[in-house]
Structures are given as C-alpha cells and as structure tokens.
mmCIF file of C-alpha atoms in Angstrom:
data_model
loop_
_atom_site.group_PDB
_atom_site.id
_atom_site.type_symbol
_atom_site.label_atom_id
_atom_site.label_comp_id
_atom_site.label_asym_id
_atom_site.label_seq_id
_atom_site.Cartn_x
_atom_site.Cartn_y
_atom_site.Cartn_z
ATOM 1 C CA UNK A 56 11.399 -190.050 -28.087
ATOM 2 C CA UNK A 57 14.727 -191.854 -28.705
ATOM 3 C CA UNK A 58 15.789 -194.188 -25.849
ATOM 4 C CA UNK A 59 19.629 -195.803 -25.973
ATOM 5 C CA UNK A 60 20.791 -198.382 -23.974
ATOM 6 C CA UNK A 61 24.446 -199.690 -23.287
ATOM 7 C CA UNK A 62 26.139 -203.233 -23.531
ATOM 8 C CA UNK A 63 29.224 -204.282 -23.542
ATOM 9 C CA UNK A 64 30.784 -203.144 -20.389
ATOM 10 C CA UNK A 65 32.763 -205.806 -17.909
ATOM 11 C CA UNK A 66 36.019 -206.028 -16.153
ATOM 12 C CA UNK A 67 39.085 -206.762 -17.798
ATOM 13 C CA UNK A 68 42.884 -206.340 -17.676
ATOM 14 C CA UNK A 69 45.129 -203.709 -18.328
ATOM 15 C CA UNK A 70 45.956 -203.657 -22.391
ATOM 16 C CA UNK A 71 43.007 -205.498 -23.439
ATOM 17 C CA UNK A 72 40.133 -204.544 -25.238
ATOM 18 C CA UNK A 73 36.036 -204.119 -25.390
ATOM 19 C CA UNK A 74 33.697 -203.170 -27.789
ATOM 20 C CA UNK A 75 30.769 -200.658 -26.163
ATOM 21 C CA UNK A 76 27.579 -200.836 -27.737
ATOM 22 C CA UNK A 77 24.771 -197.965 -27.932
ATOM 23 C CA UNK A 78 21.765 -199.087 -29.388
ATOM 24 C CA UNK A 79 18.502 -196.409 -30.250
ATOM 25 C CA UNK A 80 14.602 -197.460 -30.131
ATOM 26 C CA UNK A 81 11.680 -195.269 -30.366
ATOM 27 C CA UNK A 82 12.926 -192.980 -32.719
ATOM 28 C CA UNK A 83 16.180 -192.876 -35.680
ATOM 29 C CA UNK A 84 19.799 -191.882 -34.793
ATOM 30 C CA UNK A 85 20.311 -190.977 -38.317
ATOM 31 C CA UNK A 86 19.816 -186.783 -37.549
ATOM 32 C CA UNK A 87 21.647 -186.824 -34.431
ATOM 33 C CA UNK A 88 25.096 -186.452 -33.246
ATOM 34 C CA UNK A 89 26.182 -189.356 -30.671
ATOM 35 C CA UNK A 90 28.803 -189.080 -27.913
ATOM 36 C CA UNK A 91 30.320 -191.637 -25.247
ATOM 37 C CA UNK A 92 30.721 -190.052 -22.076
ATOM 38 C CA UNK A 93 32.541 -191.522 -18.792
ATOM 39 C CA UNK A 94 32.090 -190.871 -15.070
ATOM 40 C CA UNK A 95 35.017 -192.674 -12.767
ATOM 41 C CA UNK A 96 34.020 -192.838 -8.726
ATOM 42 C CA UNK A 97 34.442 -189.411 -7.538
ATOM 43 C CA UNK A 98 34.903 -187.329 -10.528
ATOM 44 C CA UNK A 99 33.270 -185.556 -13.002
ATOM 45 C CA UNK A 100 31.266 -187.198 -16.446
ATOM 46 C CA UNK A 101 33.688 -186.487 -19.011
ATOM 47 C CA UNK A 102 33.392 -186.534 -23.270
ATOM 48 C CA UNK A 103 35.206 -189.671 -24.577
ATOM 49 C CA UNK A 104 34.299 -188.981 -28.061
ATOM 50 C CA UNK A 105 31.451 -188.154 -30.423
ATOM 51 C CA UNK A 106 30.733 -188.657 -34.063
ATOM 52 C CA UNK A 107 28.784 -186.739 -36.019
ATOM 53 C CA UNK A 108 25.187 -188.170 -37.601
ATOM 54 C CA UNK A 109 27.019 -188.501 -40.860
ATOM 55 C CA UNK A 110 29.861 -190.316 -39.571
ATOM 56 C CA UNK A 111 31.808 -187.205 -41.230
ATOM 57 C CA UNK A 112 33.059 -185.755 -38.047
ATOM 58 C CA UNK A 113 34.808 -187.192 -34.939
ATOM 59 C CA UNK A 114 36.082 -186.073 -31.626
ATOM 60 C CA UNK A 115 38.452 -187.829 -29.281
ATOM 61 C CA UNK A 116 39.303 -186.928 -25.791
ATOM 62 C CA UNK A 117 42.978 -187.007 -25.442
ATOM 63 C CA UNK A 118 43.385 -189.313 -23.030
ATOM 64 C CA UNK A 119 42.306 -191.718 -25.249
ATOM 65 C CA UNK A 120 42.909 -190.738 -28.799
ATOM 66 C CA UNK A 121 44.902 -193.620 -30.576
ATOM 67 C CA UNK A 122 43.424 -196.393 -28.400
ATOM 68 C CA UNK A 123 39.176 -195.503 -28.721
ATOM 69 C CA UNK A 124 37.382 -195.458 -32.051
ATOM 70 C CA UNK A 125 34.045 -194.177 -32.200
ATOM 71 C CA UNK A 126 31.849 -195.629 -35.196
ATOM 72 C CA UNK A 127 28.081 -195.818 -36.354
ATOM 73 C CA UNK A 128 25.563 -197.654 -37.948
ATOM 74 C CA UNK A 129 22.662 -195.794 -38.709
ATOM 75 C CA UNK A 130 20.998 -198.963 -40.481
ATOM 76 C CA UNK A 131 21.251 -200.944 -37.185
ATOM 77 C CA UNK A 132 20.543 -197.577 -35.371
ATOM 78 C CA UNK A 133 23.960 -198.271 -33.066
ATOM 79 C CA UNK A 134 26.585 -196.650 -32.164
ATOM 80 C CA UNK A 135 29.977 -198.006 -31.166
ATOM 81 C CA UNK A 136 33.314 -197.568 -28.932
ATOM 82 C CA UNK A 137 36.085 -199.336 -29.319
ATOM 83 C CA UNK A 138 38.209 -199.443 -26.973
ATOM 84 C CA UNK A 139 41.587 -200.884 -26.907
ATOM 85 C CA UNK A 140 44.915 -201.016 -24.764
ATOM 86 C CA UNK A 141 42.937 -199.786 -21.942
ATOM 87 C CA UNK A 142 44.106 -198.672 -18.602
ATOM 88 C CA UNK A 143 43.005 -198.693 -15.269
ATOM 89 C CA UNK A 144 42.197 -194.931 -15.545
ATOM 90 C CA UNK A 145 39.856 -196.001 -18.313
ATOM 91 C CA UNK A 146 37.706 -197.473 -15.332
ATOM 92 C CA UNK A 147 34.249 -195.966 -15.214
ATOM 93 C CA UNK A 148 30.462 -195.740 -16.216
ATOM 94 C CA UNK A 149 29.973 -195.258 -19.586
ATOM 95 C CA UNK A 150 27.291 -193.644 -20.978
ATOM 96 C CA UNK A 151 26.658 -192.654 -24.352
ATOM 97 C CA UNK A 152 23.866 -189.823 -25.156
ATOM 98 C CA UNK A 153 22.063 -188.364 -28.321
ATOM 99 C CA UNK A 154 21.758 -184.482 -29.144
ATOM 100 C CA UNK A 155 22.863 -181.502 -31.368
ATOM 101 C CA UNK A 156 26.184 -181.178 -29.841
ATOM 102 C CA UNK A 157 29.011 -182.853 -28.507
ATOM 103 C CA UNK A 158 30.924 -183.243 -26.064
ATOM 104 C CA UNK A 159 29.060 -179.799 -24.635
ATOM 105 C CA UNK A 160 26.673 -181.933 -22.316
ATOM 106 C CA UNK A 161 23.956 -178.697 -22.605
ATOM 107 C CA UNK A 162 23.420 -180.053 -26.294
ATOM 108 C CA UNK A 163 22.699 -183.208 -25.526
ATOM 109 C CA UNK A 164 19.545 -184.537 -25.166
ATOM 110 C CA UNK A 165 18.548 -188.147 -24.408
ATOM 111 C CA UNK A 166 21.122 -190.310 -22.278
ATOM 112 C CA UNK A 167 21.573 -194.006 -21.690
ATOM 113 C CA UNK A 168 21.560 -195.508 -18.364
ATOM 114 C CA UNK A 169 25.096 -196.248 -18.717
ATOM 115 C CA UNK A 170 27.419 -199.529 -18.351
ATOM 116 C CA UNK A 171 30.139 -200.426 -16.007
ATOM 117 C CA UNK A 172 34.141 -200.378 -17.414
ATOM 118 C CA UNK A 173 36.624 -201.809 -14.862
ATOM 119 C CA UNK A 174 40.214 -202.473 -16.136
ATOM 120 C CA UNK A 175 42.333 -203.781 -12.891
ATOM 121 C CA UNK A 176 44.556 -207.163 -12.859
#
C-alpha cells in the first residue's frame, strides 16, 4: 500500500512562492493519477490540481490557474506544486492524495497527512 507524505509547507508573504512536495513509499506512483487538495479553517477540502500518471493530463482549479503548476517525477516517485504569487486565500492544509480520479475525492484512494500553507504579512 502506497503511503505519501507532504513537505514543504510554511508561512510566507503575500506574492511569494513555495514549492510542495509529495513523496510515495511502499508502493510506485507511476499507475496512478495524483492530486493536491486544500482545506482552509472552516471550509470545505477543495481540488487544487491533479496530473495524470503520465504527466499527459493536468487540471487546475481556477482560483489558481496561472500561479500553481503541478509536476511529477515518477523516477523519484514525487509529486510537486508549485506555487507562486500566492495570496492569503491560498492559506490552508494541503494535502495531496493518490487514486484513479481526480479532483472527484470518491476516486481517490490513499491520502497524505497533509502540510500547513499560511500566506499573511
């Protein structure tokens, strides 16, 4: 069974950037489509963006689509956001998860534990 675990989280300021990490052990990521997820306090997780296990295929949520690229390297079995001009509604836990689907959470089948964002100056 695949397990992933986050890094790269922190606080920074508005407009700068960070570089999430989502790294795999106990089994490949090669077969299986990867997706960043977000939960800010009091609201609901939300899809940031996926990639498909090829790399082929991406999905951005709106919100974020110019500032967030979603990448992978299946030889170092990681998986990667980055994430630039952020804003304080970027604030959040940040999870990234492993399935047959994204962002449709019912797809998805192994999650990370997640990793703190805060953007506030």
């Amino acid at each position: 069974q695949v397990q992933l675990v986050e890094s790269g989280g922190g606080l920074v300021q508005p407009g700068e950037s960070l570089r999430l990490s989502c790294a795999a052990s106990g089994s490949t990521l090669d077969n299986k489509l990867i997706g960043w997820f977000r939960q800010a306090p009091g609201k609901e997780r939300e899809g940031v963006s996926c990639i498909a296990s090829n790399g082929g295929g991406t999905f951005y949520l709106g919100a974020v689509k110019g500032r967030f690229t979603i990448s992978r390297d299946n030889a170092r079995n990681t998986v990667y956001l980055q994430m630039n001009s952020l804003k304080p509604e970027d604030t959040g836990v940040y999870y990234c998860a492993a399935g047959r689907g994204c962002p449709d959470e019912k797809y998805l089948e192994v999650w990370g534990k997640g990793t703190q964002v805060t953007v506030s100056s």
